[in-house]
């Protein structure tokens, strides 16, 4: 399961981050870390990007980037 | 950025004891984007801010020098960053400054409503060992939310001074500056606490420290020790390259245990450690109310980002932005144009003629200098208006939503969601469009967008279309004009794809963007920001524009007293380049000369054609108004402009404007062009090099001529190619030559 597949309102726990290099570092700097809880809030009107809530703030990222973030669905 | 190798000594000042009172205290201001850092700086420094670029990069640099409590303070605003990793220009600029320029202290602006992520940067800043004063900003909002923050607790745990502030309400600012002075006087004695990164990391760090002390002791004098150790452990490419360690064997040994216990990816380990510190601290000092009410931002976003309403709301916002930017400013631009054209020139003549100044001097002053100044000034209202509204969109939080809504569409042609706004503004005028690219964070996105903005057919090109379409396509005028706008857009898409595969090859920039809470930006901060940018345009870009318009005056009027425009330098230059335009259908000196003057502003093509094709013989004698009448006109017409601006906004009917009589010009053009060549000419005007103002804007924004040069060359080549296809293709299809 990855973050891009979660539906708005669904929550998950990050189990691994597949991307590498600057992208991974940027994600980690924004608080996207293994073990973190994440909730999908919205999908943009055109279907991409998505908005998630993490570390009590809201972050948007493209589905392509979200696909690299593996999650375990919670609730 | 200079690579000054300042000796780093931890206890220099603490040992010295007496702080030098006369010395200027250098304060670097660091913080997350959306932490209210800009507003804080605007509130403290106001119009004393000096805006420029960091050397060699497209990142904005703001500085201010002022006195507080009898002491001189130099404030240096670092780019807003989430981290000090080496992956974005902003982060590199910020950390290079902190490491190499070593400010006396750092003011770390922290968003009190978003402590955890903000403290992640704080943890990294503390690694540098420079004294830190934390501005706990947006404190008022945090209180309204019912957050209880243990300010003393942060001070004790981190060993930094903490001052709650609200930049928008201007509270806590004096206290902040007082603490800055206190800490500066205490010197390195107030260095922040060294935070423990856990046993495994610390053991590895000690190992690295020993190895460095043994083999490279000079390194530890050049860089802050703790920071250097951690960066070497993280295998930070930029740092490793700079320190150039011949033997990195010790590093493998140092990290061996750490990697075995925590996994291979050392960057992840370090990010985890730092975030756990930030999270732990947040848990200790922050108490949130149990019941969380639905926040305003959520309510607004339910509508603004709604699946069905999102796009219509975005369109409406863009329409409003466009209308406010251009309609509101246009009457004032026209007013400035009329003033420099009328009264100012008359006054100059009135002063110069009695002094016995020769005709050519009067003409140089009037048509060269004053016209040149005028061509800069007419842009001031539109630039100010655009900056004001763009800053509002950014500060309010809507800009991020606009990017969110548009990203899918823009990404398909290799651009970022935020590229839409500069492109849209480009239809009004390319210059504010280019300036608006500053809202993009990634330099690749920024430059690519700015290169494509001039393909949007701006308002200045319309008079050229109107003139030609009126003569050659009176029955399909709107279709023909529409086709030009569409052509510009299609070519922008095409060029976007081409650039992505050539100049901007490599990994596509990522889209990882915070959607900050909606906030009402403070009016005074908006004004300060607008003024900074407007001033920048006026003096920096203005110089180039002015120089070119004076140059064109020389071309047009020299050798002095030329009877026929054909013999002026401009005519000669036109004749010289005319053969280039032979294959595209308008290889005449007249057309070529008009295109040359059109580089000042594309609508000037029409004016030059008027002078060349239908010169006025015998200036009609007009009553010359007196000084008093002129002064009165200056004032009343400004009033009229204000009324007009308001009326346009409210859609009130306006008196019809008199149209200039262009009968002679129309006849001449009818003889010189055919429908096909006129269309090729319009295509060329649409696409060829951006006007001087747009080029100056690019030079200004990117701090180098490189991208302005690329724009100039590719567009002119594109224009020629497109006109060639139109003309030759049209002839093949039998549309006549």
GROMACS .gro file of N, CA, C and O in nm, chain B residues 109-151:
model
  172
  184UNK      N    1   1.322   3.271   1.353
  184UNK     CA    2   1.178   3.296   1.359
  184UNK      C    3   1.105   3.163   1.355
  184UNK      O    4   1.123   3.084   1.262
  185UNK      N    5   1.025   3.139   1.458
  185UNK     CA    6   0.957   3.010   1.473
  185UNK      C    7   0.806   3.033   1.476
  185UNK      O    8   0.758   3.122   1.545
  186UNK      N    9   0.733   2.958   1.397
  186UNK     CA   10   0.587   2.968   1.394
  186UNK      C   11   0.531   2.894   1.516
  186UNK      O   12   0.539   2.771   1.524
  187UNK      N   13   0.475   2.970   1.608
  187UNK     CA   14   0.429   2.910   1.734
  187UNK      C   15   0.312   2.815   1.712
  187UNK      O   16   0.283   2.732   1.798
  188UNK      N   17   0.245   2.824   1.596
  188UNK     CA   18   0.132   2.735   1.572
  188UNK      C   19   0.178   2.605   1.505
  188UNK      O   20   0.097   2.517   1.477
  189UNK      N   21   0.306   2.596   1.475
  189UNK     CA   22   0.357   2.480   1.404
  189UNK      C   23   0.496   2.446   1.457
  189UNK      O   24   0.595   2.449   1.385
  190UNK      N   25   0.500   2.421   1.589
  190UNK     CA   26   0.629   2.416   1.657
  190UNK      C   27   0.720   2.303   1.610
  190UNK      O   28   0.838   2.324   1.583
  191UNK      N   29   0.665   2.185   1.595
  191UNK     CA   30   0.750   2.070   1.571
  191UNK      C   31   0.838   2.087   1.446
  191UNK      O   32   0.959   2.071   1.449
  192UNK      N   33   0.769   2.121   1.334
  192UNK     CA   34   0.847   2.131   1.211
  192UNK      C   35   0.943   2.250   1.215
  192UNK      O   36   1.053   2.245   1.160
  193UNK      N   37   0.903   2.358   1.281
  193UNK     CA   38   0.990   2.474   1.292
  193UNK      C   39   1.112   2.446   1.380
  193UNK      O   40   1.221   2.494   1.353
  194UNK      N   41   1.090   2.367   1.485
  194UNK     CA   42   1.201   2.337   1.576
  194UNK      C   43   1.305   2.245   1.510
  194UNK      O   44   1.421   2.241   1.550
  195UNK      N   45   1.262   2.173   1.408
  195UNK     CA   46   1.356   2.088   1.334
  195UNK      C   47   1.467   2.174   1.274
  195UNK      O   48   1.585   2.137   1.275
  196UNK      N   49   1.430   2.292   1.223
  196UNK     CA   50   1.531   2.385   1.171
  196UNK      C   51   1.613   2.442   1.288
  196UNK      O   52   1.735   2.456   1.277
  197UNK      N   53   1.544   2.473   1.398
  197UNK     CA   54   1.614   2.528   1.515
  197UNK      C   55   1.726   2.434   1.559
  197UNK      O   56   1.838   2.478   1.587
  198UNK      N   57   1.694   2.304   1.565
  198UNK     CA   58   1.793   2.206   1.607
  198UNK      C   59   1.917   2.215   1.517
  198UNK      O   60   2.030   2.212   1.564
  199UNK      N   61   1.893   2.230   1.387
  199UNK     CA   62   2.005   2.238   1.293
  199UNK      C   63   2.083   2.368   1.309
  199UNK      O   64   2.205   2.370   1.297
  200UNK      N   65   2.009   2.476   1.335
  200UNK     CA   66   2.077   2.605   1.353
  200UNK      C   67   2.168   2.600   1.475
  200UNK      O   68   2.279   2.653   1.475
  201UNK      N   69   2.119   2.530   1.580
  201UNK     CA   70   2.197   2.524   1.704
  201UNK      C   71   2.329   2.450   1.686
  201UNK      O   72   2.423   2.473   1.762
  202UNK      N   73   2.336   2.365   1.586
  202UNK     CA   74   2.461   2.292   1.562
  202UNK      C   75   2.577   2.385   1.528
  202UNK      O   76   2.693   2.349   1.540
  203UNK      N   77   2.543   2.506   1.482
  203UNK     CA   78   2.647   2.599   1.439
  203UNK      C   79   2.718   2.667   1.554
  203UNK      O   80   2.823   2.730   1.536
  204UNK      N   81   2.660   2.658   1.673
  204UNK     CA   82   2.726   2.716   1.790
  204UNK      C   83   2.720   2.867   1.799
  204UNK      O   84   2.785   2.928   1.883
  205UNK      N   85   2.642   2.929   1.709
  205UNK     CA   86   2.626   3.074   1.712
  205UNK      C   87   2.510   3.106   1.809
  205UNK      O   88   2.411   3.034   1.809
  206UNK      N   89   2.523   3.212   1.892
  206UNK     CA   90   2.413   3.246   1.982
  206UNK      C   91   2.282   3.266   1.905
  206UNK      O   92   2.283   3.322   1.795
  207UNK      N   93   2.173   3.217   1.964
  207UNK     CA   94   2.043   3.223   1.896
  207UNK      C   95   1.942   3.297   1.983
  207UNK      O   96   1.938   3.278   2.105
  208UNK      N   97   1.865   3.386   1.922
  208UNK     CA   98   1.748   3.443   1.988
  208UNK      C   99   1.628   3.394   1.909
  208UNK      O  100   1.622   3.413   1.787
  209UNK      N  101   1.535   3.329   1.978
  209UNK     CA  102   1.419   3.276   1.906
  209UNK      C  103   1.303   3.374   1.912
  209UNK      O  104   1.264   3.417   2.020
  210UNK      N  105   1.251   3.411   1.794
  210UNK     CA  106   1.128   3.491   1.790
  210UNK      C  107   1.013   3.392   1.777
  210UNK      O  108   0.996   3.329   1.672
  211UNK      N  109   0.939   3.374   1.883
  211UNK     CA  110   0.827   3.280   1.882
  211UNK      C  111   0.709   3.353   1.819
  211UNK      O  112   0.627   3.412   1.888
  212UNK      N  113   0.706   3.349   1.686
  212UNK     CA  114   0.615   3.436   1.610
  212UNK      C  115   0.476   3.374   1.596
  212UNK      O  116   0.458   3.255   1.623
  213UNK      N  117   0.382   3.459   1.551
  213UNK     CA  118   0.243   3.417   1.536
  213UNK      C  119   0.191   3.368   1.673
  213UNK      O  120   0.107   3.281   1.683
  214UNK      N  121   0.247   3.426   1.777
  214UNK     CA  122   0.215   3.386   1.913
  214UNK      C  123   0.068   3.416   1.945
  214UNK      O  124   0.002   3.340   2.015
  215UNK      N  125   0.019   3.528   1.891
  215UNK     CA  126  -0.121   3.566   1.917
  215UNK      C  127  -0.217   3.458   1.866
  215UNK      O  128  -0.312   3.420   1.934
  216UNK      N  129  -0.188   3.407   1.746
  216UNK     CA  130  -0.275   3.305   1.689
  216UNK      C  131  -0.270   3.176   1.771
  216UNK      O  132  -0.372   3.111   1.794
  217UNK      N  133  -0.149   3.142   1.816
  217UNK     CA  134  -0.133   3.022   1.898
  217UNK      C  135  -0.215   3.035   2.025
  217UNK      O  136  -0.281   2.939   2.068
  218UNK      N  137  -0.216   3.155   2.084
  218UNK     CA  138  -0.295   3.176   2.205
  218UNK      C  139  -0.444   3.164   2.178
  218UNK      O  140  -0.518   3.105   2.255
  219UNK      N  141  -0.486   3.223   2.064
  219UNK     CA  142  -0.628   3.213   2.028
  219UNK      C  143  -0.671   3.068   2.012
  219UNK      O  144  -0.785   3.032   2.041
  220UNK      N  145  -0.579   2.987   1.962
  220UNK     CA  146  -0.611   2.845   1.946
  220UNK      C  147  -0.611   2.771   2.078
  220UNK      O  148  -0.641   2.652   2.082
  221UNK      N  149  -0.572   2.840   2.183
  221UNK     CA  150  -0.569   2.777   2.314
  221UNK      C  151  -0.440   2.702   2.342
  221UNK      O  152  -0.433   2.622   2.435
  222UNK      N  153  -0.336   2.727   2.260
  222UNK     CA  154  -0.207   2.662   2.286
  222UNK      C  155  -0.143   2.724   2.409
  222UNK      O  156  -0.145   2.846   2.426
  223UNK      N  157  -0.086   2.641   2.494
  223UNK     CA  158  -0.008   2.696   2.605
  223UNK      C  159   0.136   2.654   2.587
  223UNK      O  160   0.168   2.536   2.587
  224UNK      N  161   0.221   2.756   2.567
  224UNK     CA  162   0.361   2.728   2.536
  224UNK      C  163   0.447   2.773   2.654
  224UNK      O  164   0.437   2.887   2.700
  225UNK      N  165   0.531   2.684   2.701
  225UNK     CA  166   0.619   2.712   2.814
  225UNK      C  167   0.747   2.779   2.761
  225UNK      O  168   0.845   2.713   2.728
  226UNK      N  169   0.740   2.913   2.755
  226UNK     CA  170   0.851   2.988   2.697
  226UNK      C  171   0.980   2.968   2.777
  226UNK      O  172   1.087   2.945   2.720
   0.00000   0.00000   0.00000
